Amino acid sequence: IRASNCRYAHIGDAVVAVIKEAVPNTPLERSEMIRAVIVHLQRTQTRQRDDNTK
């Protein structure tokens, strides 16, 4: 679990979000706060390479 003042979220992080737009006939309303988990990132995860890898 990361600190609550982190600037970016990563996969598996729990975040609090506010709904800006809602589709009609859904149980969610505009300006409602929800809790969510990050499951997909637009940018791929980068891993640091060691000097001894090929």
Coordinates of N, CA and C in Angstrom, one line a residue:
I1 N 0.9 -1.2 0.0 CA 0.0 0.0 0.0 C 0.9 1.2 0.0
R2 N 0.6 2.1 -0.9 CA 1.4 3.3 -1.0 C 0.9 4.4 -0.1
A3 N 1.7 5.5 0.1 CA 1.3 6.6 0.9 C 0.2 7.3 0.1
S4 N -0.7 8.0 0.9 CA -1.8 8.7 0.3 C -1.5 9.9 -0.5
N5 N -0.3 10.4 -0.4 CA 0.1 11.6 -1.1 C 0.9 11.3 -2.4
C6 N 0.9 10.1 -2.9 CA 1.6 9.8 -4.1 C 1.0 10.5 -5.3
R7 N 1.9 10.8 -6.3 CA 1.4 11.6 -7.4 C 0.8 10.7 -8.5
Y8 N 1.3 9.5 -8.6 CA 0.8 8.6 -9.7 C 0.4 7.3 -9.0
A9 N -0.5 6.6 -9.7 CA -1.0 5.3 -9.3 C -0.5 4.2 -10.2
H10 N -0.3 3.0 -9.6 CA 0.2 1.9 -10.4 C -0.8 0.7 -10.3
I11 N -0.6 -0.4 -11.0 CA -1.5 -1.5 -11.0 C -1.6 -2.0 -9.5
G12 N -2.9 -2.3 -9.1 CA -3.1 -2.8 -7.8 C -3.4 -1.7 -6.8
D13 N -3.2 -0.5 -7.1 CA -3.4 0.6 -6.1 C -4.9 0.9 -6.0
A14 N -5.4 1.2 -4.8 CA -6.7 1.6 -4.5 C -6.8 3.1 -4.6
V15 N -7.7 3.6 -5.3 CA -7.9 5.1 -5.5 C -9.3 5.5 -5.1
V16 N -9.5 6.8 -4.8 CA -10.8 7.4 -4.6 C -11.0 8.3 -5.8
A17 N -12.2 8.1 -6.5 CA -12.5 8.9 -7.7 C -13.8 9.6 -7.6
V18 N -14.0 10.6 -8.4 CA -15.3 11.3 -8.5 C -15.8 11.2 -9.9
I19 N -17.1 10.8 -10.0 CA -17.7 10.6 -11.3 C -18.0 12.0 -11.9
K20 N -17.5 12.2 -13.1 CA -17.7 13.5 -13.8 C -18.9 13.3 -14.8
E21 N -19.0 12.2 -15.5 CA -20.1 11.9 -16.4 C -20.6 10.6 -16.1
A22 N -22.0 10.4 -16.2 CA -22.6 9.1 -16.0 C -23.5 8.8 -17.1
V23 N -23.6 7.6 -17.5 CA -24.5 7.1 -18.5 C -25.9 7.0 -17.9
P24 N -26.9 7.4 -18.7 CA -28.3 7.4 -18.1 C -28.7 5.9 -17.8
N25 N -29.6 5.8 -16.8 CA -30.1 4.5 -16.4 C -29.0 3.6 -15.7
T26 N -28.1 4.2 -15.0 CA -27.1 3.5 -14.2 C -27.2 3.9 -12.8
P27 N -26.8 3.0 -11.9 CA -26.9 3.3 -10.4 C -25.9 4.4 -10.0
L28 N -25.0 4.8 -10.8 CA -24.0 5.9 -10.5 C -24.6 7.2 -10.8
E29 N -24.3 8.2 -10.0 CA -24.8 9.6 -10.2 C -23.5 10.5 -10.4
R30 N -23.8 11.6 -11.1 CA -22.7 12.6 -11.2 C -22.3 13.1 -9.9
S31 N -21.0 13.4 -9.7 CA -20.3 14.0 -8.5 C -20.4 13.0 -7.4
E32 N -20.6 11.7 -7.6 CA -20.5 10.7 -6.6 C -19.1 10.2 -6.4
M33 N -18.7 10.0 -5.1 CA -17.3 9.5 -4.9 C -17.4 8.0 -4.8
I34 N -16.4 7.4 -5.5 CA -16.3 5.9 -5.5 C -14.9 5.5 -5.2
R35 N -14.8 4.2 -4.8 CA -13.4 3.6 -4.6 C -13.2 2.6 -5.7
A36 N -12.0 2.6 -6.2 CA -11.7 1.8 -7.4 C -10.2 1.2 -7.2
V37 N -9.9 0.2 -8.0 CA -8.6 -0.4 -8.0 C -8.1 -0.3 -9.5
I38 N -6.8 0.1 -9.6 CA -6.2 0.3 -10.9 C -5.9 -1.1 -11.5
V39 N -6.4 -1.5 -12.6 CA -6.2 -2.8 -13.2 C -5.5 -2.7 -14.6
H40 N -5.5 -1.5 -15.2 CA -4.9 -1.4 -16.5 C -4.2 -0.1 -16.6
L41 N -3.0 0.0 -17.3 CA -2.3 1.2 -17.5 C -2.2 1.4 -19.0
Q42 N -2.3 2.7 -19.4 CA -2.2 3.0 -20.9 C -0.7 2.8 -21.3
R43 N 0.2 3.2 -20.5 CA 1.6 3.0 -20.8 C 2.1 1.7 -20.2
T44 N 3.0 1.0 -20.9 CA 3.4 -0.3 -20.4 C 4.4 -0.1 -19.2
Q45 N 4.5 -1.1 -18.4 CA 5.3 -1.0 -17.2 C 6.8 -1.2 -17.7
T46 N 7.7 -0.4 -17.2 CA 9.1 -0.5 -17.6 C 9.8 -1.1 -16.4
R47 N 10.8 -1.9 -16.8 CA 11.6 -2.6 -15.7 C 13.0 -2.2 -15.9
Q48 N 13.7 -1.9 -14.9 CA 15.1 -1.6 -15.0 C 16.0 -2.8 -15.3
R49 N 16.9 -2.6 -16.2 CA 17.8 -3.7 -16.6 C 19.1 -3.6 -15.9
D50 N 19.7 -4.8 -15.6 CA 21.0 -4.8 -15.0 C 22.0 -4.7 -16.1
D51 N 23.3 -4.4 -15.7 CA 24.3 -4.4 -16.7 C 24.7 -5.7 -17.3
N52 N 24.4 -6.8 -16.6 CA 24.9 -8.1 -17.0 C 23.8 -8.9 -17.8
T53 N 22.7 -8.2 -18.2 CA 21.7 -8.9 -19.0 C 22.0 -8.6 -20.5
K54 N 21.6 -9.5 -21.3 CA 21.8 -9.3 -22.8 C 20.6 -8.8 -23.5

